[in-house]
Amino acid sequence: MYEKRIQRLRGSMRTKNLSAVLLSSFENRFYYSGFSGASGAMLITEQSAYLFVDSRFLAQAEAEAKGCKTVLIQPSLYETLNSKLSLEHVARMLYEDKEFSVYQFEAFKNNIVVSDLVAGSDMLARIRSVKDEDEIEIMSRGAHLCDEAFSYILSKVRAGATEKELLLDLEVFLKRNGAQKVFESSRILTGIRSASMYFESSNAEITDGDILLIDFAVRYENYCIKMARSVAVKIADDRMREIYSILFYAQAKSLNLLKSATSLCEANQQMKDNMASFGYGDSFYGVYENGVGIADSEFPNLRDSKTILLKGNVLCVAPAILVSDYGGMKIADTVVVGDEGGVSLTNSPRELLTV
């Protein structure tokens, strides 16, 4: 798996006349080696691949890293790295420019033996954005855990329970069943509080007739999964049903638009225009979020107007209608881009549930 990824990267290196690629971010170190340590660097040349770690991570690197040689940093990273750069006769090297501050880059440039440096964070992000079969399998397992967690937490919903109690139950279930992390952005909100995208779960009590928003994200086997559902507590009034029916349509429509070679920004604008036709344009909160994978926000990037979707991209589809004097409803899924549309990895019921 890692050897194949390295070979694909070498193909891109040859296209751009690069002698080497230096990886400094966690996401790229893990993607090309399987090493999940918090610190290190990776050098990939036409003939070799090296993972540089200090003594704190040596045992972990030797246990986890595949397709590369683990090298102990001594006495310093620059000296260790420069010895390999000289050995490999590296003349032109791509580096992760977005991992450096201005000060850090000046130190890097002054201490490295390679003078021809090429900024490459965006190129690497685009390569990593197309998920391979192994990644989709991992993310599918993580999505299945999210579906199980959603089903579990519904069984705990009752009048008088608080948002915090339910969120804690959800987090414990997820971690007991394999989640490495539940992101701090996860929240359960009830009633009118569900209309805010930025409220944290509180001691607010659930009451019959409330909208209950269950919105969470996890890291599973070093990959991020997001999902959200809104449910009715005991009773769903007519307005709740109306809003949810529009969201249900928006979710289905937005999945159909996620075809390879589609402009993400154009698809997003088309969905906004559709929502305006229902009279909720001012209350409609987007549809598509940035890509997800090893990072919780990565390419494809909604803010880049030139973003064209590729088969194998994974992103969060999350239409929401937020009415400040009533409440908010949201349906969010982690979705893989395909030739004929998006395929959701999370598959909890999308119909309005009453619990």
CSV table of C-alpha atoms in Angstrom, one decimal:
chain,number,residue,atom,x,y,z
A,1,MET,CA,0.0,0.0,0.0
A,2,TYR,CA,2.6,2.6,1.0
A,3,GLU,CA,5.0,1.4,-1.7
A,4,LYS,CA,2.3,2.1,-4.3
A,5,ARG,CA,1.7,5.6,-3.0
A,6,ILE,CA,5.4,6.3,-3.0
A,7,GLN,CA,5.6,5.1,-6.6
A,8,ARG,CA,2.7,7.3,-7.7
A,9,LEU,CA,4.5,10.3,-6.0
A,10,ARG,CA,7.7,9.4,-7.9
A,11,GLY,CA,5.7,9.6,-11.1
A,12,SER,CA,4.7,13.2,-10.2
A,13,MET,CA,8.3,13.9,-9.3
A,14,ARG,CA,9.5,12.9,-12.7
A,15,THR,CA,6.8,15.1,-14.4
A,16,LYS,CA,8.0,18.1,-12.4
A,17,ASN,CA,11.7,17.3,-12.7
A,18,LEU,CA,12.1,16.8,-8.9
A,19,SER,CA,15.0,15.0,-7.3
A,20,ALA,CA,13.2,14.6,-4.0
A,21,VAL,CA,10.2,15.4,-1.8
A,22,LEU,CA,10.5,16.4,1.8
A,23,LEU,CA,7.4,15.6,3.9
A,24,SER,CA,7.0,17.4,7.3
A,25,SER,CA,3.3,17.2,8.1
A,26,PHE,CA,1.7,14.4,10.1
A,27,GLU,CA,-0.8,13.8,7.3
A,28,ASN,CA,1.8,13.2,4.6
A,29,ARG,CA,4.2,11.3,6.8
A,30,PHE,CA,1.4,8.9,7.7
A,31,TYR,CA,0.0,8.7,4.2
A,32,TYR,CA,3.4,7.6,2.7
A,33,SER,CA,4.7,5.5,5.6
A,34,GLY,CA,2.0,4.5,8.1
A,35,PHE,CA,4.0,6.2,10.9
A,36,SER,CA,1.5,7.9,13.3
A,37,GLY,CA,4.0,9.6,15.6
A,38,ALA,CA,3.7,13.3,16.4
A,39,SER,CA,7.1,14.3,15.1
A,40,GLY,CA,9.5,13.4,12.3
A,41,ALA,CA,10.2,14.1,8.6
A,42,MET,CA,10.3,11.9,5.5
A,43,LEU,CA,12.5,12.2,2.4
A,44,ILE,CA,11.5,10.5,-0.8
A,45,THR,CA,13.9,10.3,-3.7
A,46,GLU,CA,13.9,8.4,-7.0
A,47,GLN,CA,15.6,5.5,-5.4
A,48,SER,CA,15.1,5.7,-1.7
A,49,ALA,CA,12.6,6.7,1.1
A,50,TYR,CA,13.8,7.7,4.6
A,51,LEU,CA,11.8,8.4,7.7
A,52,PHE,CA,13.7,10.7,10.2
A,53,VAL,CA,12.8,10.5,13.9
A,54,ASP,CA,14.4,11.3,17.2
A,55,SER,CA,14.9,8.7,20.0
A,56,ARG,CA,11.4,9.3,21.4
A,57,PHE,CA,9.8,7.9,18.3
A,58,LEU,CA,12.3,5.3,17.2
A,59,ALA,CA,10.6,2.2,18.5
A,60,GLN,CA,7.2,3.4,17.2
A,61,ALA,CA,8.7,4.2,13.7
A,62,GLU,CA,10.3,0.8,13.5
A,63,ALA,CA,7.0,-0.9,14.4
A,64,GLU,CA,4.8,1.2,12.1
A,65,ALA,CA,6.6,2.5,9.2
A,66,LYS,CA,6.5,0.6,5.9
A,67,GLY,CA,8.2,1.1,2.6
A,68,CYS,CA,11.0,3.3,4.0
A,69,LYS,CA,14.1,3.2,6.1
A,70,THR,CA,13.9,4.6,9.6
A,71,VAL,CA,16.8,6.9,10.4
A,72,LEU,CA,17.6,8.2,13.9
A,73,ILE,CA,18.2,11.9,14.0
A,74,GLN,CA,21.6,12.7,15.4
A,75,PRO,CA,23.0,15.1,16.2
A,76,SER,CA,20.4,17.3,14.5
A,77,LEU,CA,17.7,17.0,11.8
A,78,TYR,CA,19.5,19.3,9.4
A,79,GLU,CA,22.8,17.3,9.7
A,80,THR,CA,21.1,14.0,9.3
A,81,LEU,CA,18.9,15.1,6.4
A,82,ASN,CA,21.8,16.8,4.6
A,83,SER,CA,23.8,13.6,4.7
A,84,LYS,CA,21.1,11.8,2.8
A,85,LEU,CA,20.5,14.7,0.4
A,86,SER,CA,24.2,14.6,-0.5
A,87,LEU,CA,24.3,10.9,-0.8
A,88,GLU,CA,21.3,10.9,-3.1
A,89,HIS,CA,22.7,13.9,-5.1
A,90,VAL,CA,19.4,15.9,-4.7
A,91,ALA,CA,19.4,19.0,-6.8
A,92,ARG,CA,15.7,20.1,-6.8
A,93,MET,CA,13.4,19.3,-3.9
A,94,LEU,CA,9.7,19.9,-3.2
A,95,TYR,CA,8.8,20.8,0.4
A,96,GLU,CA,5.6,21.5,2.3
A,97,ASP,CA,5.5,25.3,2.3
A,98,LYS,CA,2.3,25.6,4.4
A,99,GLU,CA,4.1,23.8,7.3
A,100,PHE,CA,6.6,26.7,7.7
A,101,SER,CA,6.3,30.2,9.2
A,102,VAL,CA,8.4,32.9,7.5
A,103,TYR,CA,11.0,32.5,10.3
A,104,GLN,CA,11.0,28.7,10.0
A,105,PHE,CA,11.5,28.8,6.3
A,106,GLU,CA,14.4,31.2,6.5
A,107,ALA,CA,16.1,28.8,8.9
A,108,PHE,CA,15.2,25.8,6.7
A,109,LYS,CA,16.6,27.6,3.5
A,110,ASN,CA,19.8,28.6,5.3
A,111,ASN,CA,20.5,25.1,6.7
A,112,ILE,CA,19.6,22.8,3.9
A,113,VAL,CA,22.2,21.8,1.2
A,114,VAL,CA,19.6,22.0,-1.6
A,115,SER,CA,19.2,25.5,-3.1
A,116,ASP,CA,16.5,24.7,-5.7
A,117,LEU,CA,13.4,24.4,-3.5
A,118,VAL,CA,9.8,24.0,-4.8
A,119,ALA,CA,6.7,24.8,-2.8
A,120,GLY,CA,4.4,21.8,-2.9
A,121,SER,CA,1.8,21.7,-0.2
A,122,ASP,CA,-1.1,22.1,-2.7
A,123,MET,CA,0.3,19.4,-5.0
A,124,LEU,CA,0.6,16.9,-2.2
A,125,ALA,CA,-2.9,17.7,-0.9
A,126,ARG,CA,-4.4,17.1,-4.3
A,127,ILE,CA,-2.6,13.7,-4.6
A,128,ARG,CA,-3.8,12.7,-1.1
A,129,SER,CA,-7.4,13.8,-1.8
A,130,VAL,CA,-8.1,10.9,-4.2
A,131,LYS,CA,-8.6,8.1,-1.7
A,132,ASP,CA,-7.5,4.6,-2.6
A,133,GLU,CA,-9.4,1.4,-1.8
A,134,ASP,CA,-7.6,0.9,1.5
A,135,GLU,CA,-8.5,4.4,2.6
A,136,ILE,CA,-12.2,3.9,1.6
A,137,GLU,CA,-12.3,0.7,3.5
A,138,ILE,CA,-11.0,2.3,6.7
A,139,MET,CA,-13.4,5.3,6.3
A,140,SER,CA,-16.3,2.9,5.7
A,141,ARG,CA,-15.6,1.1,9.0
A,142,GLY,CA,-15.4,4.5,10.7
A,143,ALA,CA,-18.7,5.5,9.1
A,144,HIS,CA,-20.3,2.3,10.3
A,145,LEU,CA,-19.2,3.1,13.8
A,146,CYS,CA,-20.8,6.5,13.5
A,147,ASP,CA,-24.1,4.9,12.3
A,148,GLU,CA,-24.0,2.6,15.3
A,149,ALA,CA,-23.3,5.5,17.7
A,150,PHE,CA,-26.2,7.4,16.3
A,151,SER,CA,-28.6,4.4,16.8
A,152,TYR,CA,-27.2,4.0,20.3
A,153,ILE,CA,-27.7,7.7,21.3
A,154,LEU,CA,-31.3,7.7,20.1
A,155,SER,CA,-32.0,5.1,22.7
A,156,LYS,CA,-30.8,7.5,25.4
A,157,VAL,CA,-33.0,10.5,24.4
A,158,ARG,CA,-35.6,11.4,26.9
A,159,ALA,CA,-37.2,14.5,28.3
A,160,GLY,CA,-35.2,15.9,31.2
A,161,ALA,CA,-31.8,14.6,29.9
A,162,THR,CA,-29.3,17.4,29.2
A,163,GLU,CA,-27.3,18.1,26.0
A,164,LYS,CA,-24.0,17.4,27.9
A,165,GLU,CA,-25.3,14.1,29.3
A,166,LEU,CA,-26.1,12.8,25.8
A,167,LEU,CA,-22.9,14.1,24.3
A,168,LEU,CA,-20.9,12.3,27.0
A,169,ASP,CA,-22.8,9.1,26.4
A,170,LEU,CA,-22.1,9.5,22.7
A,171,GLU,CA,-18.4,10.1,23.2
A,172,VAL,CA,-18.0,7.1,25.6
A,173,PHE,CA,-19.7,4.8,23.1
A,174,LEU,CA,-17.6,6.0,20.2
A,175,LYS,CA,-14.3,5.6,22.1
A,176,ARG,CA,-15.2,2.2,23.6
A,177,ASN,CA,-15.9,1.0,20.1
A,178,GLY,CA,-12.8,2.1,18.3
A,179,ALA,CA,-12.8,5.9,17.8
A,180,GLN,CA,-9.4,7.4,18.6
A,181,LYS,CA,-10.9,10.9,19.1
A,182,VAL,CA,-14.2,12.7,19.2
A,183,PHE,CA,-13.6,16.2,17.8
A,184,GLU,CA,-14.3,19.2,20.1
A,185,SER,CA,-16.7,20.5,17.4
A,186,SER,CA,-19.1,17.6,18.2
A,187,ARG,CA,-22.3,18.8,19.9
A,188,ILE,CA,-25.9,17.9,20.8
A,189,LEU,CA,-28.2,20.8,20.8
A,190,THR,CA,-31.9,21.0,21.7
A,191,GLY,CA,-34.8,23.4,20.8
A,192,ILE,CA,-34.0,26.9,19.7
A,193,ARG,CA,-30.3,26.3,20.5
A,194,SER,CA,-30.0,24.0,17.5
A,195,ALA,CA,-30.2,27.1,15.3
A,196,SER,CA,-26.6,28.1,16.1
A,197,MET,CA,-23.6,26.6,14.4
A,198,TYR,CA,-21.4,27.6,17.3
A,199,PHE,CA,-23.1,26.7,20.5
A,200,GLU,CA,-21.5,24.0,22.6
A,201,SER,CA,-23.5,21.4,24.4
A,202,SER,CA,-24.8,22.7,27.7
A,203,ASN,CA,-26.9,21.8,30.7
A,204,ALA,CA,-30.0,22.7,28.7
A,205,GLU,CA,-32.7,20.0,29.2
A,206,ILE,CA,-34.5,18.2,26.4
A,207,THR,CA,-38.3,18.7,26.3
A,208,ASP,CA,-41.0,17.0,24.3
A,209,GLY,CA,-41.5,18.7,20.9
A,210,ASP,CA,-37.9,19.9,20.6
A,211,ILE,CA,-35.7,19.6,17.6
A,212,LEU,CA,-32.6,17.7,18.7
A,213,LEU,CA,-29.4,18.1,16.6
A,214,ILE,CA,-26.8,15.4,16.9
A,215,ASP,CA,-23.7,16.6,15.1
A,216,PHE,CA,-20.3,14.8,15.6
A,217,ALA,CA,-17.0,14.0,14.0
A,218,VAL,CA,-14.5,11.3,14.9
A,219,ARG,CA,-11.0,10.1,14.1
A,220,TYR,CA,-10.9,6.4,13.3
A,221,GLU,CA,-7.7,4.6,12.4
A,222,ASN,CA,-6.3,8.1,11.7
A,223,TYR,CA,-9.1,9.0,9.3
A,224,CYS,CA,-11.9,11.6,10.0
A,225,ILE,CA,-15.6,10.9,9.6
A,226,LYS,CA,-18.4,13.4,10.0
A,227,MET,CA,-22.1,13.0,10.3
A,228,ALA,CA,-25.2,14.8,11.7
A,229,ARG,CA,-28.9,14.2,12.0
A,230,SER,CA,-31.8,16.1,13.4
A,231,VAL,CA,-34.7,14.3,15.1
A,232,ALA,CA,-37.9,15.2,16.8
A,233,VAL,CA,-38.5,14.5,20.5
A,234,LYS,CA,-41.8,12.8,20.8
A,235,ILE,CA,-43.7,15.2,18.5
A,236,ALA,CA,-42.8,16.7,15.1
A,237,ASP,CA,-44.9,19.8,14.3
A,238,ASP,CA,-45.8,20.9,10.8
A,239,ARG,CA,-43.0,23.5,10.5
A,240,MET,CA,-40.5,20.9,11.6
A,241,ARG,CA,-41.8,18.5,8.9
A,242,GLU,CA,-41.7,21.2,6.3
A,243,ILE,CA,-38.1,22.2,7.0
A,244,TYR,CA,-36.9,18.6,7.2
A,245,SER,CA,-38.6,17.7,3.9
A,246,ILE,CA,-36.6,20.5,2.2
A,247,LEU,CA,-33.4,19.3,3.8
A,248,PHE,CA,-34.2,15.7,2.7
A,249,TYR,CA,-34.6,16.9,-0.9
A,250,ALA,CA,-31.4,19.0,-0.6
A,251,GLN,CA,-29.4,16.0,0.7
A,252,ALA,CA,-30.5,13.8,-2.2
A,253,LYS,CA,-30.0,16.5,-4.8
A,254,SER,CA,-26.5,17.4,-3.5
A,255,LEU,CA,-25.4,13.8,-3.6
A,256,ASN,CA,-26.4,13.5,-7.3
A,257,LEU,CA,-24.3,16.6,-8.1
A,258,LEU,CA,-21.1,15.1,-6.7
A,259,LYS,CA,-19.8,13.7,-10.0
A,260,SER,CA,-16.2,13.7,-11.1
A,261,ALA,CA,-15.2,16.6,-13.2
A,262,THR,CA,-17.9,18.8,-11.6
A,263,SER,CA,-17.0,22.3,-10.2
A,264,LEU,CA,-17.6,22.2,-6.4
A,265,CYS,CA,-18.4,25.9,-6.2
A,266,GLU,CA,-20.9,25.7,-9.0
A,267,ALA,CA,-22.6,22.7,-7.4
A,268,ASN,CA,-22.8,24.6,-4.1
A,269,GLN,CA,-24.3,27.7,-5.7
A,270,GLN,CA,-26.8,25.6,-7.5
A,271,MET,CA,-28.0,24.2,-4.2
A,272,LYS,CA,-28.2,27.6,-2.6
A,273,ASP,CA,-30.3,28.8,-5.5
A,274,ASN,CA,-32.6,25.8,-5.0
A,275,MET,CA,-33.0,26.6,-1.3
A,276,ALA,CA,-33.9,30.2,-2.1
A,277,SER,CA,-36.8,28.9,-4.3
A,278,PHE,CA,-38.2,27.3,-1.2
A,279,GLY,CA,-38.2,30.5,0.8
A,280,TYR,CA,-35.3,29.5,3.1
A,281,GLY,CA,-32.5,31.2,1.2
A,282,ASP,CA,-31.5,33.4,4.1
A,283,SER,CA,-31.7,30.5,6.6
A,284,PHE,CA,-29.9,28.0,4.4
A,285,TYR,CA,-26.4,27.2,5.6
A,286,GLY,CA,-24.3,25.8,2.8
A,287,VAL,CA,-24.3,22.2,1.5
A,288,TYR,CA,-20.7,21.1,0.9
A,289,GLU,CA,-17.8,21.3,3.3
A,290,ASN,CA,-14.1,20.8,2.6
A,291,GLY,CA,-12.7,17.4,2.0
A,292,VAL,CA,-12.0,15.0,4.9
A,293,GLY,CA,-9.5,12.2,5.2
A,294,ILE,CA,-6.4,12.1,7.4
A,295,ALA,CA,-7.1,15.7,8.1
A,296,ASP,CA,-10.5,16.9,9.2
A,297,SER,CA,-10.4,19.7,6.6
A,298,GLU,CA,-8.4,19.1,3.4
A,299,PHE,CA,-8.7,19.3,-0.4
A,300,PRO,CA,-11.2,19.6,-2.2
A,301,ASN,CA,-11.5,23.1,-0.9
A,302,LEU,CA,-14.8,25.0,-1.2
A,303,ARG,CA,-13.1,28.4,-1.0
A,304,ASP,CA,-11.1,27.7,-4.2
A,305,SER,CA,-13.3,28.6,-7.1
A,306,LYS,CA,-11.2,26.5,-9.4
A,307,THR,CA,-11.8,23.3,-7.5
A,308,ILE,CA,-12.9,20.4,-9.8
A,309,LEU,CA,-14.0,17.2,-8.2
A,310,LEU,CA,-12.1,14.0,-8.9
A,311,LYS,CA,-13.4,10.4,-8.5
A,312,GLY,CA,-12.3,9.3,-5.0
A,313,ASN,CA,-12.5,12.7,-3.4
A,314,VAL,CA,-14.2,12.5,0.0
A,315,LEU,CA,-16.1,15.4,1.5
A,316,CYS,CA,-18.9,16.2,4.0
A,317,VAL,CA,-22.3,17.0,2.5
A,318,ALA,CA,-24.1,18.9,5.2
A,319,PRO,CA,-27.2,21.0,4.2
A,320,ALA,CA,-28.7,22.9,7.2
A,321,ILE,CA,-31.6,25.3,7.7
A,322,LEU,CA,-31.1,27.5,10.7
A,323,VAL,CA,-34.1,29.6,11.8
A,324,SER,CA,-33.1,31.8,14.7
A,325,ASP,CA,-36.5,32.1,16.4
A,326,TYR,CA,-37.4,28.4,15.9
A,327,GLY,CA,-34.4,26.1,15.7
A,328,GLY,CA,-32.1,24.4,13.2
A,329,MET,CA,-32.0,21.2,11.3
A,330,LYS,CA,-29.1,19.5,9.6
A,331,ILE,CA,-28.3,16.3,7.7
A,332,ALA,CA,-24.6,15.6,7.2
A,333,ASP,CA,-22.8,12.6,5.7
A,334,THR,CA,-19.3,11.7,4.7
A,335,VAL,CA,-19.5,11.1,0.9
A,336,VAL,CA,-17.2,9.7,-1.8
A,337,VAL,CA,-17.3,11.3,-5.2
A,338,GLY,CA,-18.1,8.9,-8.1
A,339,ASP,CA,-18.6,9.1,-11.8
A,340,GLU,CA,-22.4,9.1,-11.4
A,341,GLY,CA,-22.7,11.0,-8.2
A,342,GLY,CA,-21.8,10.8,-4.5
A,343,VAL,CA,-21.9,7.6,-2.5
A,344,SER,CA,-22.4,8.1,1.2
A,345,LEU,CA,-20.3,6.2,3.7
A,346,THR,CA,-22.5,7.1,6.6
A,347,ASN,CA,-26.0,5.6,6.2
A,348,SER,CA,-28.1,6.3,9.2
A,349,PRO,CA,-31.8,7.0,8.3
A,350,ARG,CA,-32.3,10.4,6.6
A,351,GLU,CA,-36.0,10.5,7.1
A,352,LEU,CA,-37.3,12.6,10.0
A,353,LEU,CA,-37.2,10.3,13.1
A,354,THR,CA,-39.4,10.9,16.1
A,355,VAL,CA,-37.8,9.5,19.3
